[in-house]
Amino acid sequence: MIRSVLVGTGSALPRRAVSNAELAERVDTSDEWIVERTGISNRHIAAPDETTSSLATDAARKAIEAAGFEASSIDLIVLATATPDQTFPATATIVQNNLGCRGGIAFDVAAVCSGFLYAVGVADSMLRTGMAKRALVIGSETFSRILDWEDRTTCVLFGDGAGAIVLEAQEQGEEGSRGILATRLHADGAHNELLYVDGGPSTTGTVGKLRMKGREVFRHAVVNLAEVLKEVLEETGHSPSDIDWLVPHQANARILDATARKLNLPAEKVVMTVGQHANTSAASVPLALDQAVRDGRIVQGDLVVLEAMGGGFTWGASVVRI
Ligand SMILES: CC(C)(COP(=O)(O)OP(=O)(O)OC[C@H]1O[C@@H](n2cnc3c(N)ncnc32)[C@H](O)[C@@H]1OP(=O)(O)O)[C@@H](O)C(=O)NCCC(=O)NCCS
């Protein structure tokens, strides 16, 4: 059977790190409030010359190098972002040009914080049906550009960054098979008003700013994530105790703790980077994954579960044998 096997990871962060104390000079907040409610201490903020495509390109180069491939052998790029360089063309095509791999498939996916999971689902389907052989799946964001820096309820929560993985279509046996074993994705458009951007090309003709009712989002996140994790584990015949690592969307340490508790998963099995990166939307899962691969926690053979929930609402989870 053909499976999409994860053969490389990479990530990139803007040069500038911004502490809670620095934010407290701009808005009425404090390090104590932010750490207590979210677990966030730091975030990286892109300079004008650092864009969604430049961060994505850096992360992609590292992932391709880790895979040991030539960039020209990549025939599919799926890039998840809610903060593209331009309304069009797709940021994936800019990355493709930067990498010097022309002629393959390249497009963006918009599912906000779940974007990377959606991109994994799409790339995996395309690899398994033979449309491509080697895929780059990227999550890259510059949310700092769409934050209202006067709104303390949102501006302290987000950061910029990018993460990437390389997937290769490989023949795998049933037993101990490596690769993406299952992905489940969902959306419920009824909750648009809880997390959205108040602008866009077709409505206001502007980019708009992020708006969120944080408390309601929190409530939905814990319920939806627990359900989709149960669903995807059932599909692959695994129980929570089989999980070696949970790599969740990094929105808030309290959401991660609540999700782990619902699964009865010890905190040591949850990869947590929100303290240093804040919420980097579609970039957060591949950024955390790359960190845990590079520091030697995640190794070949591990059963890894990825999950995310974001605006729309959208949510999803993936089970991967590394
Ligand atoms: C945003 C979030 C941290 C707020 O925590 P909370 O415990 O729900 O806090 P509330 O929104 O109820 O606000 C409590 C108080 O803190 C205040 N507050 C909000 N932001 C603040 C800040 N940055 N600094 C200090 N005080 C702040 C509020 O104004 C409110 O004050 P009031 O009681 O006088 O009105 C939390 O709801 C959350 O993490 N939600 C999920 C958000 C998320 O992850 N979204 C992305 C999903 S992809």
Tab-separated table of C-alpha atoms and ligand atoms in Angstrom:
chain	number	residue	atom	x	y	z
A	1	MET	CA	0.000	0.000	0.000
A	2	ILE	CA	1.188	3.544	-0.762
A	3	ARG	CA	1.667	5.745	2.292
A	4	SER	CA	2.883	9.341	2.708
A	5	VAL	CA	6.017	8.920	4.792
A	6	LEU	CA	7.449	11.856	6.730
A	7	VAL	CA	11.108	12.123	5.683
A	8	GLY	CA	12.128	15.635	6.801
A	9	THR	CA	11.117	18.589	8.958
A	10	GLY	CA	12.215	22.219	9.149
A	11	SER	CA	11.188	25.503	10.720
A	12	ALA	CA	11.984	29.204	10.758
A	13	LEU	CA	11.318	32.094	13.132
A	14	PRO	CA	11.672	35.836	12.633
A	15	ARG	CA	14.887	37.288	14.069
A	16	ARG	CA	13.158	39.430	16.694
A	17	ALA	CA	11.758	37.909	19.900
A	18	VAL	CA	9.282	40.045	21.849
A	19	SER	CA	8.737	39.402	25.567
A	20	ASN	CA	5.555	39.950	27.563
A	21	ALA	CA	7.294	42.829	29.362
A	22	GLU	CA	7.858	44.581	26.030
A	23	LEU	CA	4.165	44.198	25.151
A	24	ALA	CA	3.198	45.591	28.555
A	25	GLU	CA	4.845	48.852	27.471
A	26	ARG	CA	2.350	49.102	24.565
A	27	VAL	CA	-0.945	47.820	26.040
A	28	ASP	CA	-2.442	47.493	29.511
A	29	THR	CA	-1.267	43.972	30.337
A	30	SER	CA	1.367	42.201	32.424
A	31	ASP	CA	3.745	39.264	32.201
A	32	GLU	CA	1.852	37.616	35.108
A	33	TRP	CA	-1.559	37.853	33.371
A	34	ILE	CA	-0.286	36.486	30.050
A	35	VAL	CA	1.709	33.614	31.606
A	36	GLU	CA	-1.082	32.602	33.955
A	37	ARG	CA	-3.877	32.629	31.324
A	38	THR	CA	-1.915	31.309	28.326
A	39	GLY	CA	1.553	29.988	29.243
A	40	ILE	CA	3.065	32.439	26.724
A	41	SER	CA	6.302	34.283	27.632
A	42	ASN	CA	7.668	35.186	24.202
A	43	ARG	CA	6.740	35.426	20.554
A	44	HIS	CA	8.701	36.250	17.387
A	45	ILE	CA	7.582	39.187	15.285
A	46	ALA	CA	8.513	39.559	11.617
A	47	ALA	CA	10.477	42.593	10.408
A	48	PRO	CA	9.291	44.238	7.167
A	49	ASP	CA	11.728	42.117	5.128
A	50	GLU	CA	10.471	38.892	6.732
A	51	THR	CA	7.316	37.657	5.021
A	52	THR	CA	5.137	34.571	5.009
A	53	SER	CA	6.946	33.385	1.862
A	54	SER	CA	10.462	34.119	3.171
A	55	LEU	CA	9.823	32.260	6.441
A	56	ALA	CA	8.173	29.414	4.506
A	57	THR	CA	11.151	29.204	2.144
A	58	ASP	CA	13.639	28.997	5.048
A	59	ALA	CA	11.606	26.266	6.764
A	60	ALA	CA	11.156	24.380	3.468
A	61	ARG	CA	14.891	24.449	2.682
A	62	LYS	CA	15.682	22.904	6.077
A	63	ALA	CA	13.015	20.208	5.628
A	64	ILE	CA	14.304	19.326	2.135
A	65	GLU	CA	17.879	19.200	3.444
A	66	ALA	CA	16.802	16.917	6.311
A	67	ALA	CA	15.134	14.637	3.740
A	68	GLY	CA	18.345	14.604	1.696
A	69	PHE	CA	16.467	15.511	-1.489
A	70	GLU	CA	17.169	17.955	-4.325
A	71	ALA	CA	14.583	20.776	-4.209
A	72	SER	CA	13.897	20.107	-7.899
A	73	SER	CA	12.468	16.669	-7.006
A	74	ILE	CA	9.545	18.229	-5.072
A	75	ASP	CA	6.444	17.966	-7.281
A	76	LEU	CA	3.777	19.213	-4.835
A	77	ILE	CA	3.750	22.207	-2.473
A	78	VAL	CA	0.748	22.775	-0.217
A	79	LEU	CA	1.109	25.873	1.931
A	80	ALA	CA	-1.298	26.623	4.759
A	81	THR	CA	-1.663	30.289	5.646
A	82	ALA	CA	-4.193	32.954	6.584
A	83	THR	CA	-1.610	35.696	6.005
A	84	PRO	CA	-0.441	35.272	2.389
A	85	ASP	CA	2.101	37.668	0.877
A	86	GLN	CA	-0.536	38.822	-1.622
A	87	THR	CA	-4.231	38.071	-2.192
A	88	PHE	CA	-2.952	36.201	-5.232
A	89	PRO	CA	-0.901	34.434	-6.513
A	90	ALA	CA	-0.716	31.678	-3.935
A	91	THR	CA	2.260	32.048	-1.568
A	92	ALA	CA	3.111	28.416	-2.435
A	93	THR	CA	4.058	29.541	-5.954
A	94	ILE	CA	6.429	32.181	-4.537
A	95	VAL	CA	8.067	29.515	-2.365
A	96	GLN	CA	8.260	27.181	-5.351
A	97	ASN	CA	10.125	29.841	-7.328
A	98	ASN	CA	12.442	30.611	-4.372
A	99	LEU	CA	13.330	26.926	-4.114
A	100	GLY	CA	13.911	26.587	-7.843
A	101	CYS	CA	11.524	23.680	-8.327
A	102	ARG	CA	9.244	24.532	-11.244
A	103	GLY	CA	6.390	22.793	-12.991
A	104	GLY	CA	4.885	20.754	-10.148
A	105	ILE	CA	1.661	21.499	-8.254
A	106	ALA	CA	1.656	24.476	-5.829
A	107	PHE	CA	-1.273	26.065	-4.011
A	108	ASP	CA	-2.372	27.525	-0.662
A	109	VAL	CA	-4.882	26.151	1.804
A	110	ALA	CA	-6.891	28.491	4.062
A	111	ALA	CA	-8.158	26.887	7.263
A	112	VAL	CA	-6.474	29.300	9.698
A	113	CYS	CA	-5.012	27.502	12.744
A	114	SER	CA	-6.095	24.089	11.373
A	115	GLY	CA	-4.508	24.928	8.029
A	116	PHE	CA	-1.540	22.616	8.463
A	117	LEU	CA	-3.796	19.641	9.262
A	118	TYR	CA	-5.926	20.432	6.202
A	119	ALA	CA	-2.742	20.727	4.094
A	120	VAL	CA	-1.494	17.358	5.390
A	121	GLY	CA	-4.870	15.779	4.533
A	122	VAL	CA	-4.845	17.185	0.989
A	123	ALA	CA	-1.175	16.348	0.299
A	124	ASP	CA	-1.589	12.821	1.683
A	125	SER	CA	-4.614	12.192	-0.582
A	126	MET	CA	-2.711	13.459	-3.619
A	127	LEU	CA	0.359	11.335	-2.855
A	128	ARG	CA	-1.668	8.183	-2.261
A	129	THR	CA	-3.593	8.633	-5.536
A	130	GLY	CA	-0.366	9.076	-7.494
A	131	MET	CA	-0.765	12.761	-8.430
A	132	ALA	CA	2.668	13.498	-6.939
A	133	LYS	CA	5.603	11.664	-5.384
A	134	ARG	CA	7.322	14.179	-3.085
A	135	ALA	CA	5.379	16.869	-1.252
A	136	LEU	CA	6.343	19.864	0.815
A	137	VAL	CA	3.638	20.697	3.337
A	138	ILE	CA	4.165	24.090	4.926
A	139	GLY	CA	2.445	26.200	7.566
A	140	SER	CA	3.635	29.805	7.521
A	141	GLU	CA	2.164	32.936	9.090
A	142	THR	CA	2.818	36.585	9.820
A	143	PHE	CA	-0.163	37.177	12.118
A	144	SER	CA	1.554	40.278	13.508
A	145	ARG	CA	0.389	42.035	10.316
A	146	ILE	CA	-3.317	41.397	11.066
A	147	LEU	CA	-3.300	42.030	14.813
A	148	ASP	CA	-4.929	45.066	16.361
A	149	TRP	CA	-1.985	46.210	18.479
A	150	GLU	CA	-4.373	48.293	20.641
A	151	ASP	CA	-6.448	45.234	21.598
A	152	ARG	CA	-4.873	43.539	24.602
A	153	THR	CA	-7.307	40.623	24.434
A	154	THR	CA	-5.776	39.394	21.156
A	155	CYS	CA	-2.377	41.010	20.466
A	156	VAL	CA	-0.610	39.195	23.311
A	157	LEU	CA	-1.637	35.757	22.029
A	158	PHE	CA	-0.067	35.456	18.578
A	159	GLY	CA	3.363	35.290	16.917
A	160	ASP	CA	4.982	34.727	13.507
A	161	GLY	CA	6.841	31.709	12.156
A	162	ALA	CA	6.897	28.787	9.738
A	163	GLY	CA	7.245	25.016	9.787
A	164	ALA	CA	7.525	22.505	6.969
A	165	ILE	CA	7.592	18.761	6.396
A	166	VAL	CA	8.535	16.645	3.395
A	167	LEU	CA	6.283	13.682	2.625
A	168	GLU	CA	7.249	10.975	0.146
A	169	ALA	CA	4.909	8.389	-1.400
A	170	GLN	CA	6.398	5.022	-0.429
A	171	GLU	CA	5.218	1.426	-0.648
A	172	GLN	CA	4.614	0.209	2.919
A	173	GLY	CA	3.416	-3.102	4.344
A	174	GLU	CA	0.374	-3.352	6.649
A	175	GLU	CA	2.383	-4.212	9.773
A	176	GLY	CA	4.344	-1.393	11.426
A	177	SER	CA	3.676	0.765	8.401
A	178	ARG	CA	5.348	4.197	8.433
A	179	GLY	CA	3.565	7.315	7.240
A	180	ILE	CA	0.267	9.098	7.706
A	181	LEU	CA	-2.128	6.445	8.978
A	182	ALA	CA	-5.288	8.600	9.096
A	183	THR	CA	-6.445	12.219	9.042
A	184	ARG	CA	-9.852	13.513	10.109
A	185	LEU	CA	-10.940	17.069	9.279
A	186	HIS	CA	-14.058	19.037	10.236
A	187	ALA	CA	-15.598	22.486	9.881
A	188	ASP	CA	-18.629	24.242	11.333
A	189	GLY	CA	-19.278	27.604	9.681
A	190	ALA	CA	-21.890	28.596	12.274
A	191	HIS	CA	-19.181	29.971	14.556
A	192	ASN	CA	-17.600	32.438	12.160
A	193	GLU	CA	-18.242	35.417	14.472
A	194	LEU	CA	-16.217	33.986	17.360
A	195	LEU	CA	-12.888	34.203	15.501
A	196	TYR	CA	-12.503	36.161	12.263
A	197	VAL	CA	-10.768	39.025	10.472
A	198	ASP	CA	-12.917	42.140	9.944
A	199	GLY	CA	-11.828	42.741	6.358
A	200	GLY	CA	-11.073	41.060	3.048
A	201	PRO	CA	-10.764	41.692	-0.699
A	202	SER	CA	-14.430	41.034	-1.482
A	203	THR	CA	-16.054	42.841	1.468
A	204	THR	CA	-14.059	45.855	2.621
A	205	GLY	CA	-11.218	45.819	0.126
A	206	THR	CA	-8.851	45.905	3.106
A	207	VAL	CA	-6.809	43.263	4.906
A	208	GLY	CA	-8.663	43.721	8.221
A	209	LYS	CA	-7.736	42.869	11.805
A	210	LEU	CA	-8.198	39.719	13.871
A	211	ARG	CA	-11.211	39.667	16.240
A	212	MET	CA	-11.886	36.929	18.781
A	213	LYS	CA	-14.208	36.005	21.616
A	214	GLY	CA	-11.517	34.092	23.467
A	215	ARG	CA	-13.595	32.478	26.172
A	216	GLU	CA	-16.078	30.911	23.705
A	217	VAL	CA	-13.270	29.751	21.423
A	218	PHE	CA	-11.627	28.050	24.397
A	219	ARG	CA	-14.819	26.135	25.237
A	220	HIS	CA	-15.339	24.858	21.674
A	221	ALA	CA	-11.647	23.990	21.274
A	222	VAL	CA	-11.506	21.587	24.207
A	223	VAL	CA	-14.680	19.738	23.131
A	224	ASN	CA	-13.886	19.548	19.389
A	225	LEU	CA	-10.278	18.467	19.886
A	226	ALA	CA	-11.183	15.665	22.295
A	227	GLU	CA	-13.793	14.363	19.805
A	228	VAL	CA	-11.582	14.423	16.723
A	229	LEU	CA	-8.702	12.781	18.594
A	230	LYS	CA	-10.991	9.961	19.690
A	231	GLU	CA	-12.266	9.596	16.134
A	232	VAL	CA	-8.844	9.424	14.454
A	233	LEU	CA	-7.433	7.022	17.061
A	234	GLU	CA	-10.428	4.721	16.625
A	235	GLU	CA	-9.934	4.778	12.866
A	236	THR	CA	-6.334	3.537	13.216
A	237	GLY	CA	-7.176	1.052	15.991
A	238	HIS	CA	-5.044	2.848	18.573
A	239	SER	CA	-5.771	3.918	22.113
A	240	PRO	CA	-4.403	7.069	23.790
A	241	SER	CA	-1.848	4.924	25.649
A	242	ASP	CA	-0.256	3.988	22.269
A	243	ILE	CA	0.640	7.641	21.593
A	244	ASP	CA	4.355	8.405	21.915
A	245	TRP	CA	3.933	12.147	21.259
A	246	LEU	CA	1.028	14.527	20.918
A	247	VAL	CA	1.973	17.563	18.818
A	248	PRO	CA	-0.944	19.955	19.275
A	249	HIS	CA	-1.714	23.372	17.843
A	250	GLN	CA	-0.028	25.788	20.234
A	251	ALA	CA	-2.801	28.249	21.111
A	252	ASN	CA	-2.802	28.197	24.865
A	253	ALA	CA	-1.105	25.982	27.473
A	254	ARG	CA	-4.406	25.580	29.305
A	255	ILE	CA	-6.116	24.141	26.177
A	256	LEU	CA	-3.193	21.716	25.752
A	257	ASP	CA	-3.383	20.634	29.401
A	258	ALA	CA	-7.163	20.150	29.208
A	259	THR	CA	-6.865	18.095	25.987
A	260	ALA	CA	-4.109	15.886	27.459
A	261	ARG	CA	-6.197	15.348	30.593
A	262	LYS	CA	-9.227	14.293	28.517
A	263	LEU	CA	-7.034	11.700	26.770
A	264	ASN	CA	-5.419	10.634	30.046
A	265	LEU	CA	-2.082	11.450	28.427
A	266	PRO	CA	0.822	12.441	30.717
A	267	ALA	CA	2.040	16.013	30.189
A	268	GLU	CA	5.546	14.695	29.299
A	269	LYS	CA	4.104	13.265	26.054
A	270	VAL	CA	2.802	16.632	24.853
A	271	VAL	CA	5.166	18.796	22.794
A	272	MET	CA	4.683	22.316	24.127
A	273	THR	CA	6.281	25.348	22.415
A	274	VAL	CA	3.568	27.947	23.045
A	275	GLY	CA	5.682	29.540	25.798
A	276	GLN	CA	8.330	30.664	23.326
A	277	HIS	CA	6.377	30.996	20.038
A	278	ALA	CA	2.844	31.977	21.173
A	279	ASN	CA	0.095	31.037	18.692
A	280	THR	CA	1.583	30.973	15.180
A	281	SER	CA	-1.655	29.666	13.629
A	282	ALA	CA	-0.969	27.247	10.731
A	283	ALA	CA	2.761	27.248	11.549
A	284	SER	CA	2.439	26.055	15.124
A	285	VAL	CA	2.126	22.274	14.596
A	286	PRO	CA	5.039	21.895	12.127
A	287	LEU	CA	7.172	24.294	14.235
A	288	ALA	CA	6.609	22.187	17.355
A	289	LEU	CA	7.111	18.957	15.385
A	290	ASP	CA	10.435	20.174	13.984
A	291	GLN	CA	11.628	21.222	17.427
A	292	ALA	CA	10.876	17.783	18.911
A	293	VAL	CA	12.491	15.974	15.944
A	294	ARG	CA	15.646	18.100	16.087
A	295	ASP	CA	16.094	17.816	19.862
A	296	GLY	CA	15.834	14.018	19.552
A	297	ARG	CA	12.523	13.487	21.354
A	298	ILE	CA	10.616	12.230	18.294
A	299	VAL	CA	12.410	9.352	16.546
A	300	GLN	CA	11.631	6.902	13.757
A	301	GLY	CA	8.997	4.384	14.783
A	302	ASP	CA	7.165	6.754	17.156
A	303	LEU	CA	3.398	7.085	16.963
A	304	VAL	CA	2.713	10.819	16.736
A	305	VAL	CA	-0.660	12.542	16.797
A	306	LEU	CA	-1.065	16.033	15.330
A	307	GLU	CA	-4.149	18.148	16.087
A	308	ALA	CA	-5.433	21.688	15.621
A	309	MET	CA	-8.516	23.858	15.885
A	310	GLY	CA	-9.051	27.325	14.461
A	311	GLY	CA	-11.262	29.963	12.892
A	312	GLY	CA	-14.287	28.816	10.901
A	313	PHE	CA	-14.429	26.799	13.087
A	314	THR	CA	-12.177	24.219	11.524
A	315	TRP	CA	-10.464	21.356	13.327
A	316	GLY	CA	-8.668	18.119	12.622
A	317	ALA	CA	-6.187	15.476	13.700
A	318	SER	CA	-3.697	13.139	12.072
A	319	VAL	CA	-2.022	9.930	13.241
A	320	VAL	CA	1.497	9.484	11.876
A	321	ARG	CA	3.995	6.655	12.313
A	322	ILE	CA	7.349	8.455	12.004
B	1	LIG	C1	-7.963	34.711	25.481
B	1	LIG	C2	-7.897	34.043	26.839
B	1	LIG	C3	-6.449	33.825	27.254
B	1	LIG	C4	-8.569	34.914	27.869
B	1	LIG	O1	-8.611	34.274	29.141
B	1	LIG	P1	-9.964	34.299	30.000
B	1	LIG	O2	-9.642	33.624	31.273
B	1	LIG	O3	-11.029	33.673	29.152
B	1	LIG	O4	-10.180	35.810	30.229
B	1	LIG	P2	-11.411	36.741	29.795
B	1	LIG	O5	-11.444	36.929	28.322
B	1	LIG	O6	-12.629	36.238	30.462
B	1	LIG	O7	-10.942	38.089	30.467
B	1	LIG	C5	-10.748	38.215	31.868
B	1	LIG	C6	-10.314	39.623	32.183
B	1	LIG	O8	-8.974	39.830	31.726
B	1	LIG	C7	-8.915	41.010	30.929
B	1	LIG	N1	-7.870	40.848	29.925
B	1	LIG	C8	-8.013	40.397	28.657
B	1	LIG	N2	-6.816	40.408	28.037
B	1	LIG	C9	-5.925	40.879	28.926
B	1	LIG	C10	-4.538	41.119	28.874
B	1	LIG	N3	-3.809	40.861	27.773
B	1	LIG	N4	-3.924	41.583	29.975
B	1	LIG	C11	-4.614	41.819	31.089
B	1	LIG	N5	-5.939	41.633	31.209
B	1	LIG	C12	-6.587	41.157	30.121
B	1	LIG	C13	-10.286	41.131	30.337
B	1	LIG	O9	-10.535	42.452	29.928
B	1	LIG	C14	-11.160	40.689	31.487
B	1	LIG	O10	-11.313	41.754	32.361
B	1	LIG	P3	-12.756	42.073	33.043
B	1	LIG	O11	-13.071	40.828	33.842
B	1	LIG	O12	-12.485	43.284	33.852
B	1	LIG	O13	-13.692	42.265	31.894
B	1	LIG	C15	-8.611	32.661	26.801
B	1	LIG	O14	-9.989	32.837	26.691
B	1	LIG	C16	-8.149	31.825	25.669
B	1	LIG	O15	-7.009	31.399	25.627
B	1	LIG	N6	-9.051	31.501	24.710
B	1	LIG	C17	-8.710	30.716	23.586
B	1	LIG	C18	-8.109	31.602	22.584
B	1	LIG	C19	-7.415	30.845	21.536
B	1	LIG	O16	-6.622	29.991	21.824
B	1	LIG	N7	-7.695	31.199	20.301
B	1	LIG	C20	-7.044	30.692	19.183
B	1	LIG	C21	-7.660	29.432	18.780
B	1	LIG	S1	-6.946	29.034	17.258
